[in-house]
mmCIF file of C-alpha atoms (C1' of nucleotides) in Angstrom:
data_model
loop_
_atom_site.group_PDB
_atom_site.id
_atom_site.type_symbol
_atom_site.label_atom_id
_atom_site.label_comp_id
_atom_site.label_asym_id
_atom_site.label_seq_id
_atom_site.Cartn_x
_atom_site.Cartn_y
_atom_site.Cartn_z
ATOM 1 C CA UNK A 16 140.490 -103.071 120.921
ATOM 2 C CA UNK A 17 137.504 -105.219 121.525
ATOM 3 C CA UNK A 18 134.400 -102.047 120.761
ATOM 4 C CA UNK A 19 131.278 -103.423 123.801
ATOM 5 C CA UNK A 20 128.542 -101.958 123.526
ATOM 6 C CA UNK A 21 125.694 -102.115 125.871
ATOM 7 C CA UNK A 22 123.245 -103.238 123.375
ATOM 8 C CA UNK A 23 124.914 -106.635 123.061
ATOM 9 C CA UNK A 24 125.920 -107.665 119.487
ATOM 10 C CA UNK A 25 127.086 -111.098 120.329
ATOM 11 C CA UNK A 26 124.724 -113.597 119.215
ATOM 12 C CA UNK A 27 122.968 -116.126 121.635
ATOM 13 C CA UNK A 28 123.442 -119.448 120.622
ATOM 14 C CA UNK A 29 125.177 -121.335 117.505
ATOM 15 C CA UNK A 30 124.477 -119.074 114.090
ATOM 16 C CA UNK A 31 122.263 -121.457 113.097
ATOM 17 C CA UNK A 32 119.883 -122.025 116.258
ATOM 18 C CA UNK A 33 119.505 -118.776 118.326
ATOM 19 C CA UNK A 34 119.099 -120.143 121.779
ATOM 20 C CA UNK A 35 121.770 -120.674 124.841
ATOM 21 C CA UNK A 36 121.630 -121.644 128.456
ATOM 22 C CA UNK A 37 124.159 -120.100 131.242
ATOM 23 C CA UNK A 38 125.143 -122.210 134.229
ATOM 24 C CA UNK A 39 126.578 -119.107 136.396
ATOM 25 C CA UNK A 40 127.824 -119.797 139.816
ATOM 26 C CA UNK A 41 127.772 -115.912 140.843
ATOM 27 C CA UNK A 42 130.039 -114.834 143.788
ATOM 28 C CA UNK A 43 129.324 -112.658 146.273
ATOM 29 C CA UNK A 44 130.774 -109.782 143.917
ATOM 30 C CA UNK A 45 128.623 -110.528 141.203
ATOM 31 C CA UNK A 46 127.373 -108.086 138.914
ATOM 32 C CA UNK A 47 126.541 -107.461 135.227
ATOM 33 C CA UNK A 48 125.923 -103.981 134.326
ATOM 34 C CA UNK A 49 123.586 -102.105 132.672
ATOM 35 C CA UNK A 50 122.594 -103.498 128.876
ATOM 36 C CA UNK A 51 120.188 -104.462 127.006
ATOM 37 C CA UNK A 52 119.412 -106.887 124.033
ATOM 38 C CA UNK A 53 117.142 -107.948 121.242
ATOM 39 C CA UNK A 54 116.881 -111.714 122.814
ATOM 40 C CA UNK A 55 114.559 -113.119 126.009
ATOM 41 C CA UNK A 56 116.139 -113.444 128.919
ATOM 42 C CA UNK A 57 114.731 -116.106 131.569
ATOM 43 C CA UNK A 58 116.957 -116.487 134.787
ATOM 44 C CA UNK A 59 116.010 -119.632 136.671
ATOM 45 C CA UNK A 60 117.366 -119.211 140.125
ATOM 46 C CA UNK A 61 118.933 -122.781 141.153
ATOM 47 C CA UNK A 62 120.378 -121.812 144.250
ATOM 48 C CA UNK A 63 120.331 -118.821 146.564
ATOM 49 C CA UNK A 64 119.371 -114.834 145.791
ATOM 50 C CA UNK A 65 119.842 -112.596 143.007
ATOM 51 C CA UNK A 66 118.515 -109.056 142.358
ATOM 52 C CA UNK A 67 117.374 -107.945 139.091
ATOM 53 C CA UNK A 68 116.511 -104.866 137.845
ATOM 54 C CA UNK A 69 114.241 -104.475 135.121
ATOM 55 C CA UNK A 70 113.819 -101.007 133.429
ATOM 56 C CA UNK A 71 114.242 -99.319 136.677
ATOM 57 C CA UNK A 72 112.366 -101.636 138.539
ATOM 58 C CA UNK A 73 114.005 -104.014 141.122
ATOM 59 C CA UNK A 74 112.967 -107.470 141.492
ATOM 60 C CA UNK A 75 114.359 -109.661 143.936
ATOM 61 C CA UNK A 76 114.625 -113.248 143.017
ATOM 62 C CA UNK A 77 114.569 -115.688 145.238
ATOM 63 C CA UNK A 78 115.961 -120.099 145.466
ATOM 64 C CA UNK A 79 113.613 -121.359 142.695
ATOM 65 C CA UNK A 80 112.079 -118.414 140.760
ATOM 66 C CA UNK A 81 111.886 -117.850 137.424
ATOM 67 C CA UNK A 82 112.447 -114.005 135.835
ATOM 68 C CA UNK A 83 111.447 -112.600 132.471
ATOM 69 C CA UNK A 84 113.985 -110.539 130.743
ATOM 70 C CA UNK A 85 111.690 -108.931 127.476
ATOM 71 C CA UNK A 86 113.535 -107.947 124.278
ATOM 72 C CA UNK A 87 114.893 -104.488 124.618
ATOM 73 C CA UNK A 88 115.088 -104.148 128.377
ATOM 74 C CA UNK A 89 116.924 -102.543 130.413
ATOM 75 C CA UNK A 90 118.487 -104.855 133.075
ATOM 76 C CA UNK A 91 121.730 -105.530 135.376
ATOM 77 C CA UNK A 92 122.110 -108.626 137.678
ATOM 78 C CA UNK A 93 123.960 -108.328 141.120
ATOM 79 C CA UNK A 94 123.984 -111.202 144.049
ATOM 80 C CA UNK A 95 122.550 -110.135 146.896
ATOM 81 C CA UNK A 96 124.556 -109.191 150.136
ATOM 82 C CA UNK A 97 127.467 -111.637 150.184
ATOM 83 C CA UNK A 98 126.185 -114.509 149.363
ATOM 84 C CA UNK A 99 127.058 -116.830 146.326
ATOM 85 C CA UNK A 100 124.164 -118.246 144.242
ATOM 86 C CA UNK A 101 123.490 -120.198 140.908
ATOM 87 C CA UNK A 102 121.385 -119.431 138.183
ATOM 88 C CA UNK A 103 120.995 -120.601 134.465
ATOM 89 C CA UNK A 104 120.044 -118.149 131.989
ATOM 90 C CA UNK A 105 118.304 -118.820 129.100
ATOM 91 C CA UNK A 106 118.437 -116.598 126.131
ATOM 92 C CA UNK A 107 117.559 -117.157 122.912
ATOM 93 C CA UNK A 108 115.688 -114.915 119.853
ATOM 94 C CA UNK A 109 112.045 -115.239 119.484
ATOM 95 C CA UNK A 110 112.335 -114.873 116.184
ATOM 96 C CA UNK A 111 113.235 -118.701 116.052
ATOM 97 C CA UNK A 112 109.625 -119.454 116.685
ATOM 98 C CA UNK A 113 108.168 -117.096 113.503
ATOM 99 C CA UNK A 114 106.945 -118.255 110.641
ATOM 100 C CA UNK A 115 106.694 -116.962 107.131
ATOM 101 C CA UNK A 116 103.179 -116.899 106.302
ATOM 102 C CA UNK A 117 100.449 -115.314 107.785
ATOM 103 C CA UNK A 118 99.474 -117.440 110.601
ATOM 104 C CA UNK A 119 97.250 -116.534 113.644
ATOM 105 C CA UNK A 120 99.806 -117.773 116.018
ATOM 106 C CA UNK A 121 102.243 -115.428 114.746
ATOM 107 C CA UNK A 122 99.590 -112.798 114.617
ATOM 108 C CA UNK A 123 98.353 -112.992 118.149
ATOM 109 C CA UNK A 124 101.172 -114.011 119.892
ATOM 110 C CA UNK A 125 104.744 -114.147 118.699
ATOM 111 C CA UNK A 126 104.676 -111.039 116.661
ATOM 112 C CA UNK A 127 103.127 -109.150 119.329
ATOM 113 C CA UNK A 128 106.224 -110.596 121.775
ATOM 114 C CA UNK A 129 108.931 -109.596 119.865
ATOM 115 C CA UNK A 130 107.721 -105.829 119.532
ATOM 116 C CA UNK A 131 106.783 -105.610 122.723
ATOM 117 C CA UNK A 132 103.291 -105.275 122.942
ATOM 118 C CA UNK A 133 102.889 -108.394 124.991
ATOM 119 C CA UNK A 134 105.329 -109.358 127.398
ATOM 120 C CA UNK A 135 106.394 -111.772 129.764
ATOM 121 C CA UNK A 136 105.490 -110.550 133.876
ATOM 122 C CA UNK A 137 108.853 -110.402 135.313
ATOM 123 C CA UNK A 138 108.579 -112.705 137.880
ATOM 124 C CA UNK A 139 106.038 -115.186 137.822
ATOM 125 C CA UNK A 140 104.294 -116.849 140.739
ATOM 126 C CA UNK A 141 104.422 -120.316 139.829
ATOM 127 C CA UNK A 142 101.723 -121.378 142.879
ATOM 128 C CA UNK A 143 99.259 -122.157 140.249
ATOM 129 C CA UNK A 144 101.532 -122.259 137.097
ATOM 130 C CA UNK A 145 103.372 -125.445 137.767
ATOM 131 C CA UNK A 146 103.439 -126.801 134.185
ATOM 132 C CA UNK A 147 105.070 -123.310 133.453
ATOM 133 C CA UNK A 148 107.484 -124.031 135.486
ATOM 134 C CA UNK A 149 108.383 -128.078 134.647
ATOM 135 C CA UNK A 150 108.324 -127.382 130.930
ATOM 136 C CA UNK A 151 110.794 -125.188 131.680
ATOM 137 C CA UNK A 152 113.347 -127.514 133.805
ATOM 138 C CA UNK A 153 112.575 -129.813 131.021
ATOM 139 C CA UNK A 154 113.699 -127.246 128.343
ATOM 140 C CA UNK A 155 116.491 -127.063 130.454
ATOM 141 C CA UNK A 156 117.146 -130.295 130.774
ATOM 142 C CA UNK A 157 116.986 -131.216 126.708
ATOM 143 C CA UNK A 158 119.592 -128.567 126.457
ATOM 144 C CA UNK A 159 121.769 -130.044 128.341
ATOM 145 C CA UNK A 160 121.239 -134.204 127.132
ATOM 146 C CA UNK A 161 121.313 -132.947 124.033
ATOM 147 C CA UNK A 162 119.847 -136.207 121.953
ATOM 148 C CA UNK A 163 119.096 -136.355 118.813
ATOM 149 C CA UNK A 164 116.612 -133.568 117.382
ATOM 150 C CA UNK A 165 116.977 -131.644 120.626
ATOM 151 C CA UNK A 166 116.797 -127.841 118.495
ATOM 152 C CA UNK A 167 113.253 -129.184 117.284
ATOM 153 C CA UNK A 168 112.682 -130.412 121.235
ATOM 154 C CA UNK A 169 113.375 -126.926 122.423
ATOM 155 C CA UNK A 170 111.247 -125.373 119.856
ATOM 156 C CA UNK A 171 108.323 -127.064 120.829
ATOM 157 C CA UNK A 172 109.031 -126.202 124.959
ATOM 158 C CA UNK A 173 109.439 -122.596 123.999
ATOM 159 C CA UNK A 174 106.025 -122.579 122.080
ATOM 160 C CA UNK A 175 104.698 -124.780 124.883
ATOM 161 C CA UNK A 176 105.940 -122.374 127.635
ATOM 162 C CA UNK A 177 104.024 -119.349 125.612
ATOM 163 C CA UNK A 178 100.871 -120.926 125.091
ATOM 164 C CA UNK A 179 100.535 -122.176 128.900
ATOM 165 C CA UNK A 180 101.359 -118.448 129.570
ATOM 166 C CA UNK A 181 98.514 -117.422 127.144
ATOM 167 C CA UNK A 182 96.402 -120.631 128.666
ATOM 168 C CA UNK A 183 96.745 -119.076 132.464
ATOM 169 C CA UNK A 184 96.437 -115.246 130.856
ATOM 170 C CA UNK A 185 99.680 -114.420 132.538
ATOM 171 C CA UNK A 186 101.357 -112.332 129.727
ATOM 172 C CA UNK A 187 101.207 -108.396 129.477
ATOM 173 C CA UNK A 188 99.433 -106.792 127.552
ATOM 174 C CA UNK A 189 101.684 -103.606 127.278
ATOM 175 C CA UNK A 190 99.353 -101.218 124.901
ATOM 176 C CA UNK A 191 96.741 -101.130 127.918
ATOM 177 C CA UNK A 192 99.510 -99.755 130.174
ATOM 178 C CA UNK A 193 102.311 -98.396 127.838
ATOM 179 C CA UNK A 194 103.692 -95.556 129.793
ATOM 180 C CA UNK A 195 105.620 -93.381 127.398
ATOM 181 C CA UNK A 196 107.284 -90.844 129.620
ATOM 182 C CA UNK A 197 108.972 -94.413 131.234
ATOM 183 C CA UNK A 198 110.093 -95.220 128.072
ATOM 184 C CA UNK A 199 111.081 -91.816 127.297
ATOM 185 C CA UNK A 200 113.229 -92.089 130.151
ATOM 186 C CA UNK A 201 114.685 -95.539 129.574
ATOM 187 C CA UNK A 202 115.435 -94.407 125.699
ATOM 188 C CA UNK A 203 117.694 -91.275 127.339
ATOM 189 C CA UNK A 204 119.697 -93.781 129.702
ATOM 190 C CA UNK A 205 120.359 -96.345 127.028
ATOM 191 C CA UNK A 206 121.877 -93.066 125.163
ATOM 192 C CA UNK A 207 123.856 -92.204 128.327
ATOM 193 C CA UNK A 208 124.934 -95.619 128.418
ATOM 194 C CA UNK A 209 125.738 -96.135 124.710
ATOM 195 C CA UNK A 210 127.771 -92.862 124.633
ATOM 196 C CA UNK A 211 129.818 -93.344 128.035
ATOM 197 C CA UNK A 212 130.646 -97.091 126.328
ATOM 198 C CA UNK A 213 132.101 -95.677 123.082
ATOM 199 C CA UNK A 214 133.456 -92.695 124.484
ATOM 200 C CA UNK A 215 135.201 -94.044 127.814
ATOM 201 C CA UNK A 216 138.631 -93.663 126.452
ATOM 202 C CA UNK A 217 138.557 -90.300 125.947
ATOM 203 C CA UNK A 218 137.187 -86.897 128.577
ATOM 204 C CA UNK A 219 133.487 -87.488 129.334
ATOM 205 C CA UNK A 220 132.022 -84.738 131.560
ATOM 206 C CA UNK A 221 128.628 -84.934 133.200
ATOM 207 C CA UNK A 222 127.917 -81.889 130.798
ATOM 208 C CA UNK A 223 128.301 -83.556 127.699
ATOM 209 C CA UNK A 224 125.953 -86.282 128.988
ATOM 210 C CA UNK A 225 123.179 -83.224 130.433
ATOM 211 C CA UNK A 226 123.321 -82.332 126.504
ATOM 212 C CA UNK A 227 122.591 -85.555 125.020
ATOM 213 C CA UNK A 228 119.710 -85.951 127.679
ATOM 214 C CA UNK A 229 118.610 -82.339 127.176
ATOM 215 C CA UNK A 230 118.932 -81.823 131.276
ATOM 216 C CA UNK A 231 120.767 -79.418 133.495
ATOM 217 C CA UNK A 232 123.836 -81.169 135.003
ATOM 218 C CA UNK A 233 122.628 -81.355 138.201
ATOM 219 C CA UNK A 234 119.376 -82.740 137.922
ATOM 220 C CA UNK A 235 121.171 -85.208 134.727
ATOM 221 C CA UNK A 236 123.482 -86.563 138.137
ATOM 222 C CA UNK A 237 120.103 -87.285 139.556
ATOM 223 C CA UNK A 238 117.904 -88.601 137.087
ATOM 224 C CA UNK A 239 120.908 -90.916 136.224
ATOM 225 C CA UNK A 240 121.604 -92.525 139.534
ATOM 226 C CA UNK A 241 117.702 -93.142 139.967
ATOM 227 C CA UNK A 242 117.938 -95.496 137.240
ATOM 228 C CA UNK A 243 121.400 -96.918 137.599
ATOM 229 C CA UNK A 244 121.959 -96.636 141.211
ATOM 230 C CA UNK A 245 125.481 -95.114 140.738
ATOM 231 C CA UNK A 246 126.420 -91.238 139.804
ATOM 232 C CA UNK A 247 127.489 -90.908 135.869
ATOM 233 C CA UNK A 248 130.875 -90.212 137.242
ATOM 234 C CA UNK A 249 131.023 -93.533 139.231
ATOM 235 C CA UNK A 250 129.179 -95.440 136.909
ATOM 236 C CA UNK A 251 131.749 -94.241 134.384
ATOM 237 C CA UNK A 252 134.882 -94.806 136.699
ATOM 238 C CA UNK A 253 133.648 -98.734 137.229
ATOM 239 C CA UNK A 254 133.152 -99.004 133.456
ATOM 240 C CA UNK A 255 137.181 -97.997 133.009
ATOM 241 C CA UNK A 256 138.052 -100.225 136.183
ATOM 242 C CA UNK A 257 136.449 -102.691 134.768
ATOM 243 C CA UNK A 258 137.969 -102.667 130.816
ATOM 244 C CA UNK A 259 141.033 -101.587 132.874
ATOM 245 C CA UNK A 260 140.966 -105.051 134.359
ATOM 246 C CA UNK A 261 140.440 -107.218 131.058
ATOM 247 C CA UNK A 262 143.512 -105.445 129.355
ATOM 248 C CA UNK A 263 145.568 -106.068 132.965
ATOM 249 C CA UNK A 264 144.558 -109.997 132.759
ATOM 250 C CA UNK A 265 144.723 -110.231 128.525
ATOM 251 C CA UNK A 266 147.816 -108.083 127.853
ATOM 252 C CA UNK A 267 151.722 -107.292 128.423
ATOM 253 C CA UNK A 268 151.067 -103.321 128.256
ATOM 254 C CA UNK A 269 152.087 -101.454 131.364
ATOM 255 C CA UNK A 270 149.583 -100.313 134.035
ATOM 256 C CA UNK A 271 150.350 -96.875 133.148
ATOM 257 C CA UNK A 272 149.279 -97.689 129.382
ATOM 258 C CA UNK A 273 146.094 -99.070 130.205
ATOM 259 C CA UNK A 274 145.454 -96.188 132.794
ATOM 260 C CA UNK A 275 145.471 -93.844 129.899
ATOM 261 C CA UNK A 276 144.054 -96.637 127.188
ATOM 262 C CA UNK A 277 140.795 -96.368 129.620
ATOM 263 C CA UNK A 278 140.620 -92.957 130.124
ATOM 264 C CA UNK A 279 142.590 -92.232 133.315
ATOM 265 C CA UNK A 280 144.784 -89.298 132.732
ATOM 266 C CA UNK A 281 145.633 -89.141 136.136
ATOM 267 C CA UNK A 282 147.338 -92.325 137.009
ATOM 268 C CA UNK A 283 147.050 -91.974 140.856
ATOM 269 C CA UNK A 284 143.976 -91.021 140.910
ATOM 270 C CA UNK A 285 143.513 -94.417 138.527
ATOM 271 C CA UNK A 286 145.431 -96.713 141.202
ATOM 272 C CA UNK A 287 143.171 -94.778 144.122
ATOM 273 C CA UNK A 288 139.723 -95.432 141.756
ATOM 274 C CA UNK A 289 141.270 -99.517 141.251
ATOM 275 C CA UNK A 290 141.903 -100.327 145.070
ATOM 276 C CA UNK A 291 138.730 -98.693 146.204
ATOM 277 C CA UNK A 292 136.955 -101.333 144.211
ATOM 278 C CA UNK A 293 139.399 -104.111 143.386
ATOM 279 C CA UNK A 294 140.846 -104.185 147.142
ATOM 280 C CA UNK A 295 144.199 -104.287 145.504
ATOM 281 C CA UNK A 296 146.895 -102.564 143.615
ATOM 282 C CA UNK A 297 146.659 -103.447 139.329
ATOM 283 C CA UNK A 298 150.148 -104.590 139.538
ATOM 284 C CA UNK A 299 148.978 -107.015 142.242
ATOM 285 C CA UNK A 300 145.560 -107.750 140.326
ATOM 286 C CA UNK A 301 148.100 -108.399 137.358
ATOM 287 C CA UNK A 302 150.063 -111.353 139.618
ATOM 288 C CA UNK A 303 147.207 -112.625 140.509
ATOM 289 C "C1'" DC B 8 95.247 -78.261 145.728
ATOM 290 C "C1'" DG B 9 98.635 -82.031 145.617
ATOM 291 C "C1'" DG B 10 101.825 -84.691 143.073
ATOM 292 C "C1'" DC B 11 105.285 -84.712 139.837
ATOM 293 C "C1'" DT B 12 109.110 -83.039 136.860
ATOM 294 C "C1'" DC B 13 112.752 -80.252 136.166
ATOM 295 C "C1'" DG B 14 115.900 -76.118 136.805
ATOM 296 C "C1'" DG B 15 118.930 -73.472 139.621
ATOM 297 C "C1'" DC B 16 121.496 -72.110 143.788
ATOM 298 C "C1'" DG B 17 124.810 -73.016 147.301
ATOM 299 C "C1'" DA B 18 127.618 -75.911 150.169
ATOM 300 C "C1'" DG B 19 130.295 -79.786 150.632
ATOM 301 C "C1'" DT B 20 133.052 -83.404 148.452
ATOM 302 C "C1'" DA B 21 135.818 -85.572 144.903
ATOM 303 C "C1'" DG B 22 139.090 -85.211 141.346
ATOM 304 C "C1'" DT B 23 143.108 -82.960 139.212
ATOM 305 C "C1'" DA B 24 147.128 -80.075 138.450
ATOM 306 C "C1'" DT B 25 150.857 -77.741 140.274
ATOM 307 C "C1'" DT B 26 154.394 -76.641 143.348
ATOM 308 C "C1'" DG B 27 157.945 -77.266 146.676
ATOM 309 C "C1'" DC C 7 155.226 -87.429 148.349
ATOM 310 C "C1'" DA C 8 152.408 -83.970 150.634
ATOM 311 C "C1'" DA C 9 150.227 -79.664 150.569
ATOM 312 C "C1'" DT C 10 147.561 -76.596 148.219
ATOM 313 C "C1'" DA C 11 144.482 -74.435 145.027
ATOM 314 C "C1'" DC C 12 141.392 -74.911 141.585
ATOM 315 C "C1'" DT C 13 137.673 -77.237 138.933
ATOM 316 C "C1'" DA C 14 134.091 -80.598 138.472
ATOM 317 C "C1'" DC C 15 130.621 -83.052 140.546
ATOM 318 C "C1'" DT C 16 126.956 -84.274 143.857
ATOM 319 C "C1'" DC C 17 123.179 -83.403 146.651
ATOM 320 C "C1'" DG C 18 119.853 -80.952 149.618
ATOM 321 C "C1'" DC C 19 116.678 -77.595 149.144
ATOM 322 C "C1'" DC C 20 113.429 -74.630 147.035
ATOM 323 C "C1'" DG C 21 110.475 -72.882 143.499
ATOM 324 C "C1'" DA C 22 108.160 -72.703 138.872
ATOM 325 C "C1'" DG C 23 105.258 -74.966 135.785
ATOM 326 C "C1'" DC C 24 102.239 -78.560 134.381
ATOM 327 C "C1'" DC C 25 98.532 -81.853 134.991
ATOM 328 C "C1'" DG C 26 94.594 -84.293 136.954
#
DNA sequence: CGGCTCGGCGAGTAGTATTG
DNA sequence: CAATACTACTCGCCGAGCCG
């Protein structure tokens, strides 16, 4: 089987130019977990709401913003109350823009963005930062029109983007407010995560998780649901659902295989966990 | 002192195994 | 398949300890 982690190892992007834009029309059920990756993540909200949250911070996007994902951060996606939207996502490795020899740009600026010194504000009011903003859509739009040269195009937008952020003083300057209990914190959950993800198939107690995270059980149930918005128990039953549900759609193997292929000894209490959140029986998912 | 973090207790709920 | 008993989990509450 497929091993996902919740760092994501897929690369963004052909191997030889690490950048990619997502058209997602999101349904009212949209929602990406949890994860994390080494790429920037901007989210350009074409149509209707979507909430974000950012290393345990929620930010609520609305028609026509733009949010910053930075390298390593912590973030899930979800539409907001029933109602569809559209977004593009652009993601793509800073580490396209670096150069090899000592260079003040790369000293001041890009180096400083990929380790996470400086960052990107995670939503930016474009009120006064209009050019942010069109360069952008036109990054956007080069992408898609793809002419001739259009890597070297996007290149130059992606520098262009940075230095009108650096132009307007609008990026973070993370080492005046670096809060390390936070990242403390978010270092313990990505553990949580990582282990539940390569461990799914087999037992998982909320005990074994209270001794990775060095907590008492309760408090662990606590801690983890501040963060995640979902008990480790549920967040771990909607993980299985949800590989449960790619091996329904991708494979012949009975439902009571895949029950116990995701972890479910139980299998009613795997058909009970399924309807609660699929509305429907896997055999009927399966027909669909 | 107040705010915050974390541990621990107890009660209620959810999940699981067993039995008839 | 339902009833039942047991275990695991969650959550409210309280208190200890730490820090500014």
């Amino acid at each position: 089987m497929k091993d996902i982690h919740l760092k994501e190892k897929s690369v963004h992007g052909e191997s030889s130019f690490h950048l990619h834009i997502y058209h997602h029309i999101a349904d009212k059920h949209y929602y990406v977990s949890h994860h994390w990756h080494d790429e920037i993540e901007i989210i350009y909200i074409e149509k209707g709401d979507l909430e974000i949250t950012i290393d345990n911070h929620v930010t609520k996007g609305k028609e026509g913003d733009f949010i910053f994902i930075n390298p390593q951060s912590l973030h899930s996606i979800s539409s907001v109350a029933n109602h569809t939207s559209i977004h593009y996502a652009l993601v793509f490795s800073l580490s396209i823009l670096s150069y090899e020899i000592y260079d003040i740009c790369q000293d001041h600026y890009i180096r400083p963005l990929i380790n996470g010194d400086l960052k990107f504000p995670a939503l930016l009011d474009f009120k006064n930062s209009s050019r942010i903003k069109d360069e952008i859509l036109y990054l956007i739009s080069s992408y898609k029109n793809r002419k001739y040269g259009w890597q070297l195009s996007l290149k130059a937008s992606l520098l262009k983007i940075i230095s009108l952020f650096v132009e307007e003083d609008k990026l973070v300057n993370e080492l005046k407010y670096l809060d390390i209990k936070k990242q403390y914190k978010i270092d313990i959950i990505k553990k949580l995560l990582n282990y539940i993800h390569s461990n799914y198939q087999n037992k998982i107690y909320v005990d074994d998780l209270s001794k990775i995270a060095n907590m008492n059980k309760e408090y662990l149930s606590r801690f983890f649901k501040s963060f995640i918005g979902k008990t480790p128990i549920e967040y771990l039953n909607n993980y299985r659902i949800e590989r449960a549900c790619v091996l329904i759609k991708n494979t012949d193997s009975s439902i009571l295989d895949i029950s116990m292929n995701v972890g479910f000894d139980n299998f009613s209490y795997f058909i009970k966990q399924f309807k609660k959140r699929k509305k429907c029986t896997p055999l009927q998912y399966r027909k669909k």
